[in-house]
Amino acid sequence: MTLDVLAVVSEIFPLIKTGGLADVAGALPGALAAEGVAVRSLIPGYPQVLHALESGVVVAYLDHLFGGEARIVAAKAAGLDLFVIDAPHLYARDGDPYRGPGGYDWGDNAFRFAALSRVAVMLAQGLVDGYRPDVLHGHDWQAGLMPAYLHYDGATTPPTVMTVHNLAFQGRYYAGLLSSLGLPNDAFQINGVEYYGDIGYLKAGLQFADRLTTVSPTYAAEICTPAGGMGMDGLLRSRADVLSGILNGIDTDVWDPTRDTTLAVSFDVDRLALRAANKRSVQTQLGLQADASRPLFAMISRLTWQKGIDLVLASLPRLLAGGGQLAVLGSGDLSYEAGLRAAAAANPQSVGVQFGYDERLAHLIQGGCDALLVPSRFEPCGLTQLCAMRYGALPIVAHVGGLCDTVIDASEMALASGLGTGFHFSPVQEEMLTAVIMRVLSVWRQPDLWRRLQRNAMMTDVGWRRPAAQYAALYHGLVGEVRQQ
Ligand code: ADP
C-alpha cells in the first residue's frame, strides 16, 4: 500500500539550501519512493523556489495568511513534488530563508514559519481536493507549530512526526504573539507551547508530535541529557519512548566519484591513484604548494562555534610541523574568517582558504584532500564526513553525535583487524585534536595502510536506502496504530 506523506520544511536542495536540512529534505523523497512512500514537500515560496518551479498549478487561495493573501501552488521541480506557499508579504525578499542581506533574522520570522505550519494543517484537513496525507512530517523548529495547531484545532488528523536536525535552533518568540499566531490562551503553559517564558516552536513540536526522530542514534541519546539537551532534555526524557535516531544518508548520484564532472579526474575504489590530479587541482586553486607528498587536510563547513574551527587553528602549528597542509572552504562568523585569513597569510604555501558557499569546490576538495577535519563540539549527524568517505578522504571526527555512528575509528585494534574508515578524538579539545592529527600523520606515512582505510571508507554504504527503509517502517507503524484505534 502506498503511503502519502506531507513533508513540512523550510529549505530543500537543490532549490534553496543553508545546511544539511536541505540535503535531507531533497534526497529523502526519492529514497522513500523506492519504499512505496509518496512524499509531497510543503515549502515557502521564496524567490529562489518560485523561479525554480518547472510546472505549477494554483490549487488553493487563502485570503488571510498572517497579514496577506496567499496562493498554494502544486508544482514540480528537480524531481520533487511540491506544495509552495506563494505569499509575497512573507517570502518575496532577497536573502537566505531566515535572514536579510544584512545578516539579521527577519523581524517577522514568527509569522513566516507559523504560516508554514498553518498551511500544512489546512492541507491535512482537506484544503486541496483529492489530497489527504496519511502522515505529516515536520522538520526542525520552522515546522514546530504544526503539531500544536493540530492539537488545539482538536480535529481528527493524520499522525505526526517531528525530526530534529539541530537542537541548537529552537525558534523562540515573544509570548505576546500568542493570539496573533492563532493559538488559544491555554496553550501558554508548560504542557503547551510555553518555553522559558517565550513561545517555543521546536518545543511545541516536541510536545505534541506523535513520534520524534533525530538524525543519529547517538544524538538521540545525547539530547536527553542536561549536557546535550539545550534546555529540551526534560521534555525529551519524558518522551523518550517515542524518540529514535535515524541516520542521514547522502545522495550517491550527486556524490559519485566515478562520474563527477566537477572533479579534475573521476576515480573509483580500484583507481585511487587518480585522486592525485584532484589534489593538485585543490592545491593550485587555493594557492598552496602543489606537492603530492604533503598530506592535505581540509574542512568544508559553516564557520561557527559548533564546528570547532578554533580548535583547528589552535592545532595548526603541529599540523604544519608534521608536513601537512590545510584547505578550508566555509562561510560564517567573521572572527573565524579573520583567524583563517591570518593563518593563510602567515603560511601561504600551506594554508589556503576560500570563503563563501561553493558546491563545485566542495566536490573537488572531497575528491582531492587526504583527510577531512570535522571537529564539531556537537553534531546531530553530519554530512561532510559521509561525502568524504565516499570520495576516499579519511574523516577525522569528534566523538560526538552522528560522527560516532558513521565513522569507524582506525584504532590500534581496528587496524590490526583491517578495519577503520577514519579517526575519532575525544574529548573535543585542542590537545586531543592535535593528538589525533599526529596519529593520522603516522598512518599517512604507511601508504598501504592508508589505502586500505580509503578502500574501507569508499565501500561504506552512505546512501539513503537503509535510512529510508527506517522512515518507511516508522510511517507504516504510525498509520497502523491509527487504523487500530
Ligand atoms: P550543517 O547542516 O550543520 O551545516 P552538515 O555536515 O550536516 O552540517 O551539512 C553541511 C552540508 O553543506 C554538507 O553537504 C557540506 O558539504 C555543505 N557545505 C557546508 N559549507 C559549505 C561551503 N562553504 N560550500 C559548499 N558546501 C558546503
Short mmCIF file of C-alpha atoms and ligand atoms in Angstrom, two decimals:
data_model
loop_
_atom_site.label_atom_id
_atom_site.label_comp_id
_atom_site.label_asym_id
_atom_site.label_seq_id
_atom_site.Cartn_x
_atom_site.Cartn_y
_atom_site.Cartn_z
CA MET A 1 0.00 0.00 0.00
CA THR A 2 1.37 3.42 -0.94
CA LEU A 3 1.53 5.95 1.87
CA ASP A 4 1.21 9.69 1.28
CA VAL A 5 3.46 11.81 3.45
CA LEU A 6 3.47 15.60 3.61
CA ALA A 7 6.97 16.84 4.49
CA VAL A 8 6.90 20.32 6.02
CA VAL A 9 10.23 22.02 5.60
CA SER A 10 11.85 25.45 5.25
CA GLU A 11 14.60 24.57 2.75
CA ILE A 12 15.10 21.85 0.16
CA PHE A 13 18.05 21.00 -2.10
CA PRO A 14 18.61 21.93 -4.91
CA LEU A 15 16.09 24.80 -4.73
CA ILE A 16 17.29 26.51 -1.59
CA LYS A 17 19.87 25.43 0.97
CA THR A 18 21.63 26.79 4.01
CA GLY A 19 22.71 23.47 5.51
CA GLY A 20 22.23 19.74 5.87
CA LEU A 21 18.47 20.10 6.43
CA ALA A 22 18.05 20.98 2.76
CA ASP A 23 20.12 17.98 1.68
CA VAL A 24 17.94 15.64 3.72
CA ALA A 25 14.67 17.20 2.56
CA GLY A 26 15.83 17.00 -1.06
CA ALA A 27 17.06 13.41 -1.01
CA LEU A 28 14.56 11.63 1.21
CA PRO A 29 11.55 11.81 -1.15
CA GLY A 30 13.39 9.94 -3.90
CA ALA A 31 14.66 7.32 -1.49
CA LEU A 32 11.22 6.86 0.07
CA ALA A 33 9.60 6.38 -3.34
CA ALA A 34 11.53 3.12 -3.59
CA GLU A 35 9.90 2.11 -0.28
CA GLY A 36 6.37 2.76 -1.53
CA VAL A 37 6.04 6.14 0.20
CA ALA A 38 4.96 9.16 -1.86
CA VAL A 39 6.28 12.40 -0.39
CA ARG A 40 4.99 15.88 -1.14
CA SER A 41 7.03 18.70 0.38
CA LEU A 42 5.43 21.92 1.57
CA ILE A 43 7.86 24.82 1.25
CA PRO A 44 7.69 28.62 1.49
CA GLY A 45 7.69 30.42 -1.85
CA TYR A 46 10.96 32.32 -1.55
CA PRO A 47 12.03 33.87 -4.87
CA GLN A 48 14.64 31.12 -5.37
CA VAL A 49 11.90 28.47 -5.06
CA LEU A 50 9.36 30.19 -7.31
CA HIS A 51 12.00 30.68 -10.02
CA ALA A 52 12.96 27.01 -9.93
CA LEU A 53 9.46 25.62 -10.49
CA GLU A 54 9.14 23.64 -13.71
CA SER A 55 5.35 23.43 -13.61
CA GLY A 56 2.80 24.89 -11.28
CA VAL A 57 -0.95 24.90 -10.73
CA VAL A 58 -2.70 27.07 -8.18
CA VAL A 59 -4.72 24.66 -6.07
CA ALA A 60 -5.96 26.99 -3.34
CA TYR A 61 -6.32 30.67 -2.49
CA LEU A 62 -6.11 31.96 1.07
CA ASP A 63 -7.48 35.44 1.79
CA HIS A 64 -5.75 35.80 5.14
CA LEU A 65 -2.44 34.21 5.92
CA PHE A 66 -0.79 36.26 8.64
CA GLY A 67 -1.36 39.65 7.09
CA GLY A 68 -1.85 39.00 3.41
CA GLU A 69 -3.17 36.79 0.65
CA ALA A 70 -1.54 33.55 -0.42
CA ARG A 71 -1.78 31.07 -3.24
CA ILE A 72 -0.92 27.42 -2.75
CA VAL A 73 0.81 26.09 -5.84
CA ALA A 74 1.19 22.39 -6.60
CA ALA A 75 4.42 22.15 -8.53
CA LYS A 76 7.31 20.03 -9.63
CA ALA A 77 10.98 20.98 -9.57
CA ALA A 78 14.15 18.90 -9.72
CA GLY A 79 12.15 15.68 -9.44
CA LEU A 80 10.39 16.86 -6.27
CA ASP A 81 6.61 17.05 -5.76
CA LEU A 82 5.90 20.31 -4.00
CA PHE A 83 3.22 22.47 -2.49
CA VAL A 84 4.58 26.01 -2.50
CA ILE A 85 3.17 28.84 -0.40
CA ASP A 86 3.22 31.86 -2.68
CA ALA A 87 2.73 34.64 -0.14
CA PRO A 88 4.71 37.70 -1.26
CA HIS A 89 4.15 39.60 2.01
CA LEU A 90 6.01 36.82 3.84
CA TYR A 91 8.58 35.45 1.41
CA ALA A 92 9.25 37.76 -1.56
CA ARG A 93 12.57 39.16 -0.34
CA ASP A 94 16.27 38.85 -1.01
CA GLY A 95 18.47 36.99 1.40
CA ASP A 96 18.50 33.46 2.77
CA PRO A 97 15.37 31.81 4.21
CA TYR A 98 15.89 33.28 7.66
CA ARG A 99 17.96 36.44 7.34
CA GLY A 100 18.11 39.54 5.20
CA PRO A 101 21.19 40.67 3.30
CA GLY A 102 22.45 42.44 6.45
CA GLY A 103 22.68 39.11 8.24
CA TYR A 104 19.86 39.78 10.71
CA ASP A 105 16.87 37.49 11.22
CA TRP A 106 13.73 38.83 9.58
CA GLY A 107 11.62 40.54 12.22
CA ASP A 108 8.51 38.59 11.22
CA ASN A 109 10.03 35.09 11.20
CA ALA A 110 7.47 34.05 13.83
CA PHE A 111 4.73 34.61 11.24
CA ARG A 112 6.69 33.43 8.22
CA PHE A 113 7.09 29.98 9.74
CA ALA A 114 3.79 29.88 11.60
CA ALA A 115 2.33 30.21 8.10
CA LEU A 116 4.23 27.10 7.01
CA SER A 117 2.67 25.11 9.84
CA ARG A 118 -0.78 26.63 9.35
CA VAL A 119 -0.88 25.68 5.67
CA ALA A 120 0.34 22.16 6.50
CA VAL A 121 -2.61 21.75 8.84
CA MET A 122 -5.03 23.06 6.22
CA LEU A 123 -3.67 20.55 3.71
CA ALA A 124 -4.09 17.78 6.27
CA GLN A 125 -7.69 18.86 6.72
CA GLY A 126 -8.59 18.74 3.03
CA LEU A 127 -7.68 22.19 1.63
CA VAL A 128 -6.94 20.64 -1.76
CA ASP A 129 -9.49 18.35 -3.38
CA GLY A 130 -8.27 14.79 -3.60
CA TYR A 131 -5.28 15.29 -1.33
CA ARG A 132 -5.19 13.86 2.18
CA PRO A 133 -1.78 12.87 3.52
CA ASP A 134 -1.53 9.77 5.71
CA VAL A 135 1.31 11.25 7.78
CA LEU A 136 2.60 14.78 8.42
CA HIS A 137 6.35 15.02 8.85
CA GLY A 138 7.72 18.32 10.17
CA HIS A 139 11.40 19.23 10.13
CA ASP A 140 13.01 21.46 12.77
CA TRP A 141 11.58 24.49 14.57
CA GLN A 142 10.24 26.07 11.41
CA ALA A 143 7.57 23.34 11.32
CA GLY A 144 7.22 23.09 15.10
CA LEU A 145 3.83 24.74 15.43
CA MET A 146 2.23 22.22 13.05
CA PRO A 147 1.54 19.53 15.70
CA ALA A 148 0.44 22.26 18.14
CA TYR A 149 -2.07 23.71 15.67
CA LEU A 150 -3.43 20.22 15.07
CA HIS A 151 -3.71 19.63 18.79
CA TYR A 152 -5.54 22.87 19.55
CA ASP A 153 -7.79 22.55 16.49
CA GLY A 154 -8.96 19.30 18.07
CA ALA A 155 -9.82 17.79 14.68
CA THR A 156 -9.16 14.20 13.70
CA THR A 157 -5.87 14.42 11.92
CA PRO A 158 -3.18 12.28 10.44
CA PRO A 159 -0.38 11.24 12.78
CA THR A 160 2.66 13.50 13.00
CA VAL A 161 6.43 13.03 13.07
CA MET A 162 8.87 15.77 14.09
CA THR A 163 12.52 15.46 13.16
CA VAL A 164 15.22 17.45 14.94
CA HIS A 165 18.13 18.21 12.63
CA ASN A 166 19.84 20.52 15.10
CA LEU A 167 18.54 21.21 18.60
CA ALA A 168 20.55 24.45 18.72
CA PHE A 169 17.98 26.16 16.52
CA GLN A 170 14.79 26.40 18.57
CA GLY A 171 12.57 29.20 17.25
CA ARG A 172 11.74 31.25 20.37
CA TYR A 173 9.32 34.15 20.14
CA TYR A 174 7.69 36.72 22.37
CA ALA A 175 4.78 35.37 24.42
CA GLY A 176 2.63 38.36 23.46
CA LEU A 177 2.31 36.92 19.93
CA LEU A 178 0.17 34.01 21.14
CA SER A 179 -3.21 35.18 19.87
CA SER A 180 -1.86 36.68 16.64
CA LEU A 181 -0.34 33.27 15.93
CA GLY A 182 -3.83 31.81 16.29
CA LEU A 183 -3.10 29.88 19.47
CA PRO A 184 -5.56 29.81 22.40
CA ASN A 185 -4.61 31.35 25.75
CA ASP A 186 -4.46 27.97 27.44
CA ALA A 187 -1.68 26.93 25.00
CA PHE A 188 0.69 29.08 27.05
CA GLN A 189 1.61 26.54 29.69
CA ILE A 190 4.37 24.08 30.36
CA ASN A 191 2.46 21.27 28.67
CA GLY A 192 1.74 23.53 25.72
CA VAL A 193 3.88 25.89 23.66
CA GLU A 194 5.40 27.84 26.56
CA TYR A 195 9.21 27.65 26.71
CA TYR A 196 11.09 29.53 29.44
CA GLY A 197 8.60 32.40 29.28
CA ASP A 198 8.50 32.55 25.47
CA ILE A 199 6.67 30.64 22.76
CA GLY A 200 8.91 27.76 21.67
CA TYR A 201 8.29 26.46 18.15
CA LEU A 202 10.56 23.44 18.40
CA LYS A 203 9.33 22.86 21.94
CA ALA A 204 5.75 22.83 20.64
CA GLY A 205 6.63 20.25 18.02
CA LEU A 206 8.41 18.03 20.51
CA GLN A 207 5.49 18.34 22.91
CA PHE A 208 2.72 17.37 20.51
CA ALA A 209 4.08 15.22 17.67
CA ASP A 210 3.22 11.53 17.81
CA ARG A 211 6.78 10.44 17.03
CA LEU A 212 10.07 12.26 17.41
CA THR A 213 13.17 11.46 15.48
CA THR A 214 16.60 12.91 15.21
CA VAL A 215 19.34 12.18 12.76
CA SER A 216 21.51 9.68 14.60
CA PRO A 217 21.08 7.21 17.46
CA THR A 218 23.88 8.80 19.50
CA TYR A 219 22.42 12.31 19.14
CA ALA A 220 19.03 10.90 20.18
CA ALA A 221 20.66 9.77 23.43
CA GLU A 222 22.75 12.95 23.87
CA ILE A 223 19.77 15.31 23.63
CA CYS A 224 18.12 13.55 26.55
CA THR A 225 20.98 14.60 28.84
CA PRO A 226 21.36 18.01 30.54
CA ALA A 227 24.71 18.46 28.77
CA GLY A 228 23.28 17.88 25.30
CA GLY A 229 19.64 18.81 25.71
CA MET A 230 19.96 22.59 25.26
CA GLY A 231 17.02 23.16 27.58
CA MET A 232 14.82 20.47 25.99
CA ASP A 233 16.24 17.43 27.80
CA GLY A 234 13.49 17.24 30.42
CA LEU A 235 10.79 17.17 27.76
CA LEU A 236 12.77 14.76 25.61
CA ARG A 237 13.34 12.38 28.53
CA SER A 238 9.60 12.39 29.19
CA ARG A 239 9.03 11.45 25.54
CA ALA A 240 11.94 9.02 25.21
CA ASP A 241 9.53 6.18 24.40
CA VAL A 242 8.63 7.85 21.07
CA LEU A 243 12.09 9.25 20.26
CA SER A 244 14.50 7.46 17.94
CA GLY A 245 17.54 8.22 15.81
CA ILE A 246 17.67 7.55 12.07
CA LEU A 247 20.94 8.38 10.34
CA ASN A 248 21.06 10.64 7.34
CA GLY A 249 22.46 9.44 4.07
CA ILE A 250 23.81 11.37 1.09
CA ASP A 251 22.62 11.38 -2.49
CA THR A 252 25.00 8.88 -4.05
CA ASP A 253 24.15 10.10 -7.56
CA VAL A 254 25.13 13.68 -6.72
CA TRP A 255 28.15 12.36 -4.82
CA ASP A 256 29.55 9.78 -7.22
CA PRO A 257 33.34 9.91 -7.71
CA THR A 258 33.14 7.65 -10.75
CA ARG A 259 31.23 10.24 -12.83
CA ASP A 260 31.59 13.56 -11.08
CA THR A 261 32.21 16.21 -13.72
CA THR A 262 33.24 18.80 -11.13
CA LEU A 263 36.39 16.78 -10.42
CA ALA A 264 39.61 17.22 -12.37
CA VAL A 265 39.61 13.42 -12.74
CA SER A 266 36.92 10.94 -11.73
CA PHE A 267 38.08 7.78 -9.97
CA ASP A 268 36.88 4.68 -8.18
CA VAL A 269 37.97 2.41 -5.41
CA ASP A 270 40.28 0.48 -7.72
CA ARG A 271 41.88 3.59 -9.22
CA LEU A 272 42.68 5.66 -6.16
CA ALA A 273 45.95 6.90 -7.62
CA LEU A 274 43.88 9.13 -9.93
CA ARG A 275 42.94 11.25 -6.92
CA ALA A 276 46.40 12.85 -7.22
CA ALA A 277 45.17 15.08 -10.05
CA ASN A 278 42.32 16.36 -7.89
CA LYS A 279 44.69 17.03 -5.03
CA ARG A 280 46.93 19.03 -7.33
CA SER A 281 43.93 20.98 -8.56
CA VAL A 282 42.84 21.83 -4.99
CA GLN A 283 46.37 22.90 -4.10
CA THR A 284 46.59 25.10 -7.19
CA GLN A 285 43.15 26.66 -6.81
CA LEU A 286 43.81 27.55 -3.18
CA GLY A 287 47.32 28.83 -3.86
CA LEU A 288 49.08 26.03 -1.98
CA GLN A 289 52.37 24.39 -2.83
CA ALA A 290 51.47 21.63 -5.33
CA ASP A 291 53.29 18.83 -3.59
CA ALA A 292 51.77 15.33 -3.64
CA SER A 293 53.89 14.22 -0.74
CA ARG A 294 52.34 16.65 1.75
CA PRO A 295 49.20 15.33 3.46
CA LEU A 296 46.33 17.66 2.62
CA PHE A 297 43.84 18.23 5.44
CA ALA A 298 40.60 20.02 4.60
CA MET A 299 37.50 21.44 6.18
CA ILE A 300 34.20 22.24 4.44
CA SER A 301 31.86 23.85 6.89
CA ARG A 302 29.80 26.62 8.28
CA LEU A 303 32.29 28.61 10.35
CA THR A 304 30.58 28.61 13.72
CA TRP A 305 31.44 27.69 17.30
CA GLN A 306 29.69 24.33 16.82
CA LYS A 307 32.09 23.31 14.08
CA GLY A 308 35.31 23.74 16.10
CA ILE A 309 37.24 25.88 13.66
CA ASP A 310 39.04 27.48 16.62
CA LEU A 311 40.37 24.05 17.58
CA VAL A 312 41.78 23.59 14.08
CA LEU A 313 43.51 26.98 14.28
CA ALA A 314 44.98 26.02 17.66
CA SER A 315 46.26 22.68 16.31
CA LEU A 316 47.59 24.22 13.12
CA PRO A 317 51.24 24.68 14.20
CA ARG A 318 51.59 20.94 14.87
CA LEU A 319 49.75 20.04 11.67
CA LEU A 320 52.15 22.21 9.68
CA ALA A 321 55.19 21.00 11.59
CA GLY A 322 54.19 17.47 10.59
CA GLY A 323 54.36 18.48 6.92
CA GLY A 324 50.61 18.90 6.45
CA GLN A 325 48.66 21.48 4.51
CA LEU A 326 45.21 22.86 5.31
CA ALA A 327 42.47 23.80 2.83
CA VAL A 328 39.30 25.43 4.18
CA LEU A 329 36.05 26.16 2.35
CA GLY A 330 33.47 27.82 4.53
CA SER A 331 31.43 30.80 5.47
CA GLY A 332 30.15 32.13 8.73
CA ASP A 333 31.39 34.07 11.73
CA LEU A 334 33.69 36.90 10.75
CA SER A 335 36.06 36.23 13.66
CA TYR A 336 36.80 32.72 12.35
CA GLU A 337 37.22 34.07 8.83
CA ALA A 338 39.74 36.59 10.16
CA GLY A 339 41.66 33.85 12.02
CA LEU A 340 41.82 31.71 8.91
CA ARG A 341 42.82 34.62 6.72
CA ALA A 342 45.69 35.42 9.10
CA ALA A 343 46.82 31.77 9.12
CA ALA A 344 46.80 31.69 5.32
CA ALA A 345 48.75 34.97 5.12
CA ALA A 346 51.37 33.62 7.54
CA ASN A 347 51.66 30.25 5.72
CA PRO A 348 50.86 30.89 2.05
CA GLN A 349 52.31 27.58 0.83
CA SER A 350 50.49 25.55 3.44
CA VAL A 351 47.15 27.11 4.34
CA GLY A 352 44.56 28.01 1.71
CA VAL A 353 41.09 29.39 2.40
CA GLN A 354 38.07 30.20 0.32
CA PHE A 355 35.10 31.92 1.91
CA GLY A 356 31.57 31.55 0.61
CA TYR A 357 29.42 28.68 -0.49
CA ASP A 358 30.77 26.69 -3.43
CA GLU A 359 29.24 23.31 -4.21
CA ARG A 360 31.72 22.55 -7.02
CA LEU A 361 34.78 23.32 -4.95
CA ALA A 362 33.33 21.21 -2.13
CA HIS A 363 33.26 18.22 -4.50
CA LEU A 364 36.79 18.87 -5.73
CA ILE A 365 38.15 19.16 -2.19
CA GLN A 366 36.45 15.91 -1.16
CA GLY A 367 37.94 14.21 -4.23
CA GLY A 368 41.43 15.59 -3.65
CA CYS A 369 42.14 16.06 0.05
CA ASP A 370 43.65 13.25 2.10
CA ALA A 371 41.77 13.83 5.36
CA LEU A 372 38.69 15.87 6.22
CA LEU A 373 38.51 17.56 9.62
CA VAL A 374 35.15 17.51 11.41
CA PRO A 375 35.97 18.64 14.98
CA SER A 376 32.39 19.55 15.90
CA ARG A 377 31.51 20.26 19.53
CA PHE A 378 28.18 18.60 18.80
CA GLU A 379 26.95 17.12 15.55
CA PRO A 380 23.44 15.71 15.08
CA CYS A 381 24.52 13.61 12.09
CA GLY A 382 26.93 15.50 9.85
CA LEU A 383 27.07 15.01 6.12
CA THR A 384 30.57 16.10 5.15
CA GLN A 385 32.14 13.03 6.71
CA LEU A 386 29.83 10.83 4.60
CA CYS A 387 30.84 12.67 1.42
CA ALA A 388 34.47 12.34 2.45
CA MET A 389 34.24 8.57 2.90
CA ARG A 390 32.55 8.17 -0.46
CA TYR A 391 35.37 10.17 -2.07
CA GLY A 392 38.24 8.37 -0.36
CA ALA A 393 39.14 11.21 2.04
CA LEU A 394 39.51 9.91 5.58
CA PRO A 395 37.38 11.84 8.09
CA ILE A 396 38.88 12.97 11.39
CA VAL A 397 35.87 13.40 13.64
CA ALA A 398 35.00 14.44 17.15
CA HIS A 399 33.49 11.51 19.03
CA VAL A 400 30.02 13.07 19.26
CA GLY A 401 26.54 12.53 17.81
CA GLY A 402 26.27 11.14 14.33
CA LEU A 403 30.02 11.35 13.83
CA CYS A 404 30.32 8.43 16.31
CA ASP A 405 27.70 6.45 14.43
CA THR A 406 29.07 6.91 10.91
CA VAL A 407 32.85 6.69 11.12
CA ILE A 408 34.76 3.63 12.37
CA ASP A 409 37.86 4.74 14.27
CA ALA A 410 41.09 3.24 12.96
CA SER A 411 42.28 2.39 16.46
CA GLU A 412 45.17 0.01 17.06
CA MET A 413 42.88 -3.00 17.31
CA ALA A 414 40.72 -1.92 14.37
CA LEU A 415 43.86 -1.59 12.25
CA ALA A 416 45.03 -5.00 13.42
CA SER A 417 41.73 -6.38 12.09
CA GLY A 418 41.87 -4.43 8.83
CA LEU A 419 39.04 -2.15 9.98
CA GLY A 420 38.61 1.61 10.19
CA THR A 421 37.12 4.28 7.95
CA GLY A 422 38.54 7.37 9.69
CA PHE A 423 39.73 8.67 13.04
CA HIS A 424 37.93 9.73 16.24
CA PHE A 425 39.05 12.03 19.02
CA SER A 426 37.54 12.79 22.39
CA PRO A 427 37.02 14.92 24.39
CA VAL A 428 36.60 17.75 21.93
CA GLN A 429 39.66 19.77 22.95
CA GLU A 430 42.66 21.19 21.17
CA GLU A 431 45.08 18.72 22.78
CA MET A 432 43.07 15.73 21.63
CA LEU A 433 42.66 17.12 18.13
CA THR A 434 46.41 17.65 17.96
CA ALA A 435 46.97 14.10 19.17
CA VAL A 436 44.70 12.61 16.52
CA ILE A 437 46.39 14.67 13.82
CA MET A 438 49.72 13.14 14.94
CA ARG A 439 48.12 9.69 14.72
CA VAL A 440 46.81 10.46 11.22
CA LEU A 441 50.23 11.65 10.08
CA SER A 442 51.76 8.41 11.27
CA VAL A 443 49.22 6.30 9.33
CA TRP A 444 49.70 8.56 6.28
CA ARG A 445 53.37 7.58 6.27
CA GLN A 446 52.26 3.96 5.72
CA PRO A 447 50.76 4.10 2.21
CA ASP A 448 49.45 0.53 2.15
CA LEU A 449 47.60 1.06 5.40
CA TRP A 450 46.25 4.42 4.25
CA ARG A 451 45.00 2.88 1.04
CA ARG A 452 43.31 0.11 2.99
CA LEU A 453 41.42 2.66 5.06
CA GLN A 454 40.47 4.62 1.95
CA ARG A 455 39.02 1.47 0.43
CA ASN A 456 37.11 0.69 3.62
CA ALA A 457 35.71 4.22 3.65
CA MET A 458 34.71 4.17 -0.02
CA MET A 459 32.92 0.84 0.35
CA THR A 460 30.81 2.05 3.28
CA ASP A 461 27.11 2.31 2.43
CA VAL A 462 26.43 6.03 2.95
CA GLY A 463 23.30 6.22 0.80
CA TRP A 464 19.67 6.68 1.72
CA ARG A 465 18.42 3.12 1.23
CA ARG A 466 18.72 1.98 4.85
CA PRO A 467 17.55 5.25 6.44
CA ALA A 468 14.61 5.45 4.02
CA ALA A 469 13.52 1.93 4.97
CA GLN A 470 13.59 3.00 8.64
CA TYR A 471 11.45 6.09 7.96
CA ALA A 472 9.03 3.97 5.93
CA ALA A 473 8.74 1.50 8.81
CA LEU A 474 8.09 4.40 11.21
CA TYR A 475 5.30 5.79 8.99
CA HIS A 476 3.70 2.39 8.47
CA GLY A 477 3.81 1.72 12.21
CA LEU A 478 2.09 5.03 12.95
CA VAL A 479 -0.60 4.59 10.34
CA GLY A 480 -1.19 1.03 11.53
CA GLU A 481 -1.71 2.30 15.08
CA VAL A 482 -4.21 4.92 13.91
CA ARG A 483 -6.17 2.30 11.94
CA GLN A 484 -6.41 0.08 15.02
CA GLN A 485 -7.83 2.91 17.17
P1 ADP B 1 25.28 21.60 8.88
O1 ADP B 1 23.94 21.18 8.35
O2 ADP B 1 25.35 21.68 10.37
O3 ADP B 1 25.81 22.84 8.23
P2 ADP B 1 26.23 19.11 7.70
O4 ADP B 1 27.58 18.46 7.66
O5 ADP B 1 25.10 18.27 8.21
O6 ADP B 1 26.36 20.47 8.52
O7 ADP B 1 25.83 19.58 6.24
C1 ADP B 1 26.51 20.61 5.61
C2 ADP B 1 26.38 20.46 4.12
O8 ADP B 1 26.72 21.68 3.49
C3 ADP B 1 27.31 19.43 3.55
O9 ADP B 1 26.71 18.91 2.39
C4 ADP B 1 28.57 20.28 3.25
O10 ADP B 1 29.40 19.70 2.28
C5 ADP B 1 27.96 21.54 2.76
N1 ADP B 1 28.74 22.75 2.96
C6 ADP B 1 29.00 23.40 4.12
N2 ADP B 1 29.69 24.53 3.90
C7 ADP B 1 29.88 24.60 2.57
C8 ADP B 1 30.51 25.56 1.68
N3 ADP B 1 31.08 26.66 2.16
N4 ADP B 1 30.49 25.32 0.36
C9 ADP B 1 29.91 24.21 -0.13
N5 ADP B 1 29.31 23.27 0.64
C10 ADP B 1 29.28 23.47 1.96
#
